XYZ file of N, CA, C and O in Angstrom:
436
model
N -33.474 -18.733 -80.535
C -34.523 -17.859 -81.225
C -35.863 -18.509 -81.146
O -36.814 -17.696 -80.885
N -35.987 -19.728 -81.339
C -37.256 -20.442 -81.233
C -37.833 -20.294 -79.852
O -39.045 -20.068 -79.575
N -36.956 -20.449 -78.916
C -37.387 -20.290 -77.537
C -37.938 -18.933 -77.253
O -38.959 -18.729 -76.617
N -37.282 -17.911 -77.856
C -37.676 -16.575 -77.627
C -39.038 -16.315 -78.297
O -39.903 -15.706 -77.661
N -39.334 -16.876 -79.498
C -40.545 -16.699 -80.196
C -41.585 -17.410 -79.397
O -42.766 -16.897 -79.241
N -41.387 -18.638 -78.877
C -42.318 -19.326 -78.000
C -42.671 -18.552 -76.820
O -43.819 -18.443 -76.369
N -41.692 -17.941 -76.144
C -41.796 -17.077 -74.962
C -42.735 -15.918 -75.253
O -43.677 -15.585 -74.582
N -42.449 -15.288 -76.398
C -43.238 -14.066 -76.796
C -44.617 -14.489 -77.167
O -45.692 -13.824 -76.743
N -44.833 -15.632 -77.834
C -46.142 -16.189 -78.209
C -46.937 -16.472 -76.973
O -48.112 -16.140 -76.850
N -46.175 -17.129 -75.994
C -46.908 -17.538 -74.716
C -47.316 -16.226 -73.981
O -48.449 -16.199 -73.374
N -46.390 -15.273 -73.968
C -46.744 -13.990 -73.253
C -47.919 -13.304 -73.969
O -48.854 -12.708 -73.314
N -47.942 -13.262 -75.275
C -48.991 -12.796 -76.067
C -50.330 -13.464 -75.745
O -51.369 -12.819 -75.491
N -50.326 -14.792 -75.724
C -51.538 -15.507 -75.358
C -52.081 -15.230 -73.963
O -53.237 -15.069 -73.732
N -51.105 -15.033 -72.977
C -51.471 -14.723 -71.583
C -52.112 -13.381 -71.545
O -53.193 -13.220 -70.879
N -51.453 -12.414 -72.187
C -52.025 -11.009 -72.174
C -53.375 -11.013 -72.878
O -54.390 -10.406 -72.421
N -53.465 -11.753 -74.083
C -54.641 -11.776 -74.844
C -55.766 -12.435 -74.018
O -56.845 -11.957 -74.011
N -55.493 -13.534 -73.370
C -56.506 -14.150 -72.531
C -56.975 -13.242 -71.351
O -58.164 -13.177 -70.987
N -55.959 -12.596 -70.716
C -56.337 -11.709 -69.637
C -57.258 -10.537 -70.150
O -58.192 -10.174 -69.502
N -56.846 -10.026 -71.353
C -57.600 -8.939 -71.852
C -58.987 -9.399 -72.282
O -60.062 -8.714 -72.001
N -59.078 -10.623 -72.800
C -60.361 -11.169 -73.211
C -61.171 -11.449 -71.998
O -62.414 -11.158 -72.021
N -60.597 -11.852 -70.884
C -61.427 -12.130 -69.653
C -61.935 -10.776 -69.166
O -63.134 -10.716 -68.658
N -61.204 -9.710 -69.188
C -61.685 -8.455 -68.728
C -62.790 -7.882 -69.613
O -63.777 -7.399 -69.077
N -62.635 -8.039 -70.936
C -63.649 -7.694 -71.841
C -65.023 -8.433 -71.570
O -66.083 -7.886 -71.537
N -64.784 -9.698 -71.372
C -65.957 -10.593 -71.088
C -66.657 -10.154 -69.779
O -67.835 -10.139 -69.715
N -65.815 -9.888 -68.752
C -66.405 -9.437 -67.495
C -67.179 -8.163 -67.689
O -68.250 -7.990 -67.082
N -66.583 -7.186 -68.389
C -67.252 -5.931 -68.581
C -68.462 -6.104 -69.436
O -69.584 -5.546 -69.060
N -68.549 -6.947 -70.459
C -69.723 -7.317 -71.163
C -70.837 -7.913 -70.287
O -72.011 -7.450 -70.383
N -70.454 -8.856 -69.481
C -71.318 -9.502 -68.557
C -71.980 -8.413 -67.521
O -73.206 -8.364 -67.347
N -71.086 -7.460 -67.032
C -71.595 -6.419 -66.212
C -72.600 -5.546 -66.926
O -73.619 -5.187 -66.357
N -72.233 -5.202 -68.139
C -73.169 -4.384 -68.957
C -74.472 -5.023 -69.141
O -75.606 -4.528 -69.156
N -74.375 -6.330 -69.536
C -75.646 -7.131 -69.691
C -76.503 -7.239 -68.450
O -77.694 -7.076 -68.526
N -75.814 -7.427 -67.357
C -76.621 -7.492 -66.064
C -77.366 -6.122 -65.820
O -78.439 -6.043 -65.444
N -76.561 -5.038 -66.063
C -77.107 -3.751 -65.872
C -78.304 -3.483 -66.852
O -79.406 -2.829 -66.389
N -78.116 -3.808 -68.066
C -79.206 -3.566 -69.088
C -80.370 -4.510 -68.726
O -81.531 -4.005 -68.891
N -80.127 -5.685 -68.339
C -81.286 -6.572 -67.897
C -82.094 -6.001 -66.736
O -83.296 -6.076 -66.672
N -81.343 -5.416 -65.799
C -81.999 -4.763 -64.653
C -82.769 -3.576 -65.100
O -84.034 -3.424 -64.587
N -82.315 -2.764 -65.971
C -82.999 -1.634 -66.532
C -84.284 -2.140 -67.311
O -85.340 -1.515 -67.234
N -84.090 -3.205 -68.072
C -85.232 -3.677 -68.831
C -86.373 -4.247 -67.834
O -87.544 -4.029 -68.104
N -85.928 -4.881 -66.813
C -86.872 -5.328 -65.751
C -87.653 -4.173 -65.145
O -88.867 -4.288 -65.085
N -86.973 -3.082 -64.808
C -87.509 -1.937 -64.279
C -88.573 -1.366 -65.309
O -89.660 -0.893 -64.943
N -88.105 -1.272 -66.553
C -89.004 -0.769 -67.598
C -90.218 -1.565 -67.751
O -91.335 -1.076 -67.951
N -90.048 -2.859 -67.792
C -91.202 -3.795 -67.882
C -92.070 -3.611 -66.727
O -93.351 -3.512 -66.953
N -91.670 -3.499 -65.558
C -92.542 -3.251 -64.356
C -93.295 -1.885 -64.536
O -94.534 -1.840 -64.335
N -92.601 -0.901 -64.977
C -93.206 0.358 -65.118
C -94.156 0.347 -66.260
O -95.341 0.900 -66.144
N -93.928 -0.346 -67.379
C -94.847 -0.527 -68.374
C -96.144 -1.173 -67.944
O -97.245 -0.792 -68.307
N -95.994 -2.232 -67.172
C -97.154 -3.018 -66.648
C -97.993 -2.081 -65.756
O -99.208 -2.034 -65.903
N -97.330 -1.295 -64.887
C -97.996 -0.397 -64.062
C -98.712 0.691 -64.904
O -99.944 1.036 -64.635
N -98.075 1.226 -65.950
C -98.798 2.231 -66.787
C -99.888 1.706 -67.607
O -100.978 2.333 -67.756
N -99.794 0.412 -68.004
C -100.953 -0.173 -68.722
C -102.102 -0.344 -67.717
O -103.258 -0.095 -68.132
N -101.851 -0.741 -66.478
C -102.912 -0.915 -65.538
C -103.617 0.443 -65.275
O -104.812 0.513 -65.248
N -102.746 1.428 -65.005
C -103.304 2.770 -64.824
C -104.109 3.264 -66.050
O -105.134 3.859 -65.814
N -103.647 3.046 -67.238
C -104.367 3.425 -68.497
C -105.707 2.721 -68.467
O -106.688 3.398 -68.807
N -105.725 1.407 -68.166
C -106.950 0.658 -68.180
C -107.948 1.188 -67.245
O -109.140 1.374 -67.474
N -107.485 1.579 -65.987
C -108.250 2.088 -64.991
C -108.898 3.471 -65.441
O -110.023 3.788 -65.236
N -107.970 4.308 -65.989
C -108.451 5.599 -66.485
C -109.529 5.435 -67.527
O -110.531 6.299 -67.643
N -109.337 4.523 -68.469
C -110.254 4.265 -69.591
C -111.604 3.804 -68.966
O -112.690 4.318 -69.374
N -111.588 2.952 -67.924
C -112.885 2.536 -67.358
C -113.502 3.707 -66.607
O -114.731 3.951 -66.740
N -112.729 4.530 -65.980
C -113.268 5.749 -65.248
C -113.843 6.662 -66.232
O -114.950 7.195 -66.072
N -113.159 6.841 -67.411
C -113.703 7.756 -68.531
C -114.998 7.221 -68.966
O -115.931 7.966 -69.281
N -115.066 5.976 -69.276
C -116.329 5.329 -69.680
C -117.480 5.549 -68.783
O -118.564 5.950 -69.184
N -117.299 5.390 -67.454
C -118.253 5.537 -66.530
C -118.674 7.007 -66.437
O -119.913 7.348 -66.326
N -117.689 7.939 -66.527
C -118.072 9.309 -66.563
C -118.869 9.761 -67.772
O -119.848 10.509 -67.724
N -118.509 9.099 -68.933
C -119.303 9.434 -70.136
C -120.767 8.936 -70.023
O -121.767 9.569 -70.424
N -120.926 7.653 -69.338
C -122.274 7.162 -69.126
C -123.052 8.121 -68.270
O -124.220 8.378 -68.499
N -122.452 8.637 -67.163
C -123.056 9.566 -66.242
C -123.473 10.827 -67.008
O -124.577 11.319 -66.866
N -122.563 11.336 -67.822
C -122.883 12.511 -68.629
C -124.115 12.307 -69.582
O -125.010 13.097 -69.611
N -124.088 11.155 -70.210
C -125.228 10.876 -71.113
C -126.542 10.766 -70.330
O -127.569 11.286 -70.812
N -126.526 10.126 -69.163
C -127.681 9.976 -68.323
C -128.134 11.403 -67.933
O -129.316 11.750 -67.971
N -127.242 12.226 -67.441
C -127.582 13.553 -66.988
C -128.186 14.460 -68.152
O -129.103 15.208 -67.968
N -127.602 14.249 -69.347
C -128.073 15.025 -70.503
C -129.472 14.535 -70.859
O -130.344 15.417 -71.137
N -129.777 13.296 -70.763
C -131.085 12.801 -70.958
C -132.039 13.317 -70.005
O -133.108 13.751 -70.216
N -131.726 13.322 -68.715
C -132.475 13.917 -67.516
C -132.722 15.383 -67.822
O -133.836 15.818 -67.675
N -131.691 16.090 -68.309
C -131.890 17.534 -68.545
C -132.920 17.800 -69.681
O -133.766 18.636 -69.596
N -132.817 16.982 -70.706
C -133.810 17.069 -71.841
C -135.147 16.842 -71.340
O -136.119 17.497 -71.674
N -135.311 15.791 -70.493
C -136.733 15.422 -70.021
C -137.255 16.450 -69.158
O -138.431 16.879 -69.240
N -136.427 17.090 -68.275
C -136.825 18.154 -67.423
C -137.180 19.436 -68.174
O -138.065 20.046 -67.822
N -136.401 19.700 -69.177
C -136.682 20.823 -70.129
C -138.074 20.665 -70.799
O -138.844 21.625 -70.880
N -138.309 19.421 -71.239
C -139.573 19.174 -71.858
C -140.768 19.442 -70.874
O -141.729 20.013 -71.217
N -140.561 18.802 -69.655
C -141.637 19.008 -68.630
C -141.802 20.519 -68.259
O -142.902 20.934 -68.082
N -140.694 21.126 -68.206
C -140.761 22.560 -67.768
C -141.550 23.355 -68.802
O -142.357 24.273 -68.615
N -141.178 23.016 -70.000
C -141.870 23.741 -71.127
C -143.411 23.433 -71.158
O -144.255 24.338 -71.412
N -143.787 22.203 -70.878
C -145.198 21.858 -70.774
C -145.855 22.554 -69.644
O -146.952 23.095 -69.823
N -145.240 22.599 -68.502
C -145.748 23.347 -67.379
C -145.833 24.765 -67.607
O -146.856 25.425 -67.271
N -144.836 25.464 -68.292
C -144.943 26.834 -68.651
C -146.098 27.148 -69.552
O -146.805 28.052 -69.387
N -146.341 26.218 -70.600
C -147.555 26.464 -71.481
C -148.855 26.378 -70.634
O -149.708 27.076 -70.903
N -148.859 25.382 -69.660
C -150.109 25.289 -68.847
C -150.328 26.481 -67.974
O -151.398 26.985 -67.826
N -149.199 27.048 -67.520
C -149.303 28.249 -66.696
C -149.777 29.433 -67.573
O -150.649 30.196 -67.070
N -149.239 29.595 -68.670
C -149.723 30.676 -69.560
C -151.186 30.488 -69.961
O -151.845 31.503 -69.992
N -151.619 29.251 -70.277
C -152.959 28.971 -70.581
C -153.899 29.411 -69.297
O -154.941 30.062 -69.521
N -153.488 28.922 -68.150
C -154.302 29.300 -67.012
C -154.280 30.793 -66.637
O -155.389 31.406 -66.238
N -153.165 31.470 -66.907
C -153.218 32.952 -66.726
C -154.153 33.582 -67.724
O -154.868 34.567 -67.380
N -154.236 33.099 -68.947
C -155.170 33.626 -69.892
C -156.598 33.437 -69.439
O -157.348 34.439 -69.589
N -156.784 32.285 -69.004
C -158.206 32.043 -68.464
C -158.536 32.924 -67.267
O -159.632 33.404 -67.081
N -157.507 33.163 -66.362
C -157.843 34.017 -65.197
C -158.086 35.450 -65.636
O -159.049 36.081 -65.136
N -157.303 35.899 -66.657
C -157.562 37.209 -67.170
C -158.912 37.397 -67.811
O -159.667 38.348 -67.520
N -159.284 36.274 -68.592
C -160.633 36.303 -69.171
C -161.711 36.291 -68.206
O -162.613 37.091 -68.258
N -161.593 35.427 -67.191
C -162.647 35.353 -66.185
C -162.644 36.535 -65.215
O -163.694 36.903 -64.714
N -161.456 37.103 -65.006
C -161.342 38.401 -64.169
C -162.160 39.520 -64.875
O -162.793 40.357 -64.157
N -162.114 39.581 -66.115
C -162.726 40.578 -66.814
C -164.207 40.319 -66.830
O -165.038 41.276 -66.866
N -164.724 39.091 -66.744
C -166.156 38.803 -66.694
C -166.792 38.934 -65.380
O -167.991 39.150 -65.333
N -165.949 38.821 -64.257
C -166.514 38.960 -62.964
C -167.290 40.251 -62.737
O -168.456 40.241 -62.276
N -166.819 41.415 -63.093
C -167.591 42.603 -62.773
C -168.906 42.664 -63.635
O -169.866 43.154 -63.156
N -168.805 42.065 -64.812
C -170.014 41.989 -65.623
C -171.111 41.154 -65.077
O -172.262 41.414 -65.142
N -170.653 40.069 -64.487
C -171.559 39.118 -63.894
C -172.176 39.630 -62.569
O -173.299 39.455 -62.343
N -171.380 40.352 -61.750
C -171.958 40.907 -60.588
C -172.829 42.047 -60.852
O -173.890 42.200 -60.099
N -172.737 42.802 -61.969
C -173.644 43.889 -62.286
C -174.936 43.297 -62.841
O -175.959 43.880 -62.596
N -174.907 42.303 -63.626
C -176.002 41.667 -64.208
C -176.849 40.939 -63.174
O -178.038 40.793 -63.420
N -176.352 40.494 -62.038
C -177.222 39.860 -61.012
C -177.911 40.866 -60.121
O -178.802 40.502 -59.565
N -177.660 42.115 -60.187
C -178.368 43.115 -59.383
C -179.427 43.707 -60.066
O -180.006 44.255 -60.743
């Protein structure tokens, strides 16, 4: 009877060790797979961070260009307004002097 218990216990340990070895192997395979996935995700994260930094820099440059162009637009609008006022003033003088020309030509005869 003791021999039979020892045989059953030995068989149980053998099956238990085999089962534990399979579980350990499966756990190792899962860990390797997860580590590979993490490595890919880390690479992708680094790539996305770099792309994000590049896009932020590009956006900053575009914003600077927009600000410069808006300043130029304001300056050109101011100059245009000044020129328009000068043109209107000159037109008024032309009209004034055009009205005086016939009077001057009559008075000289």
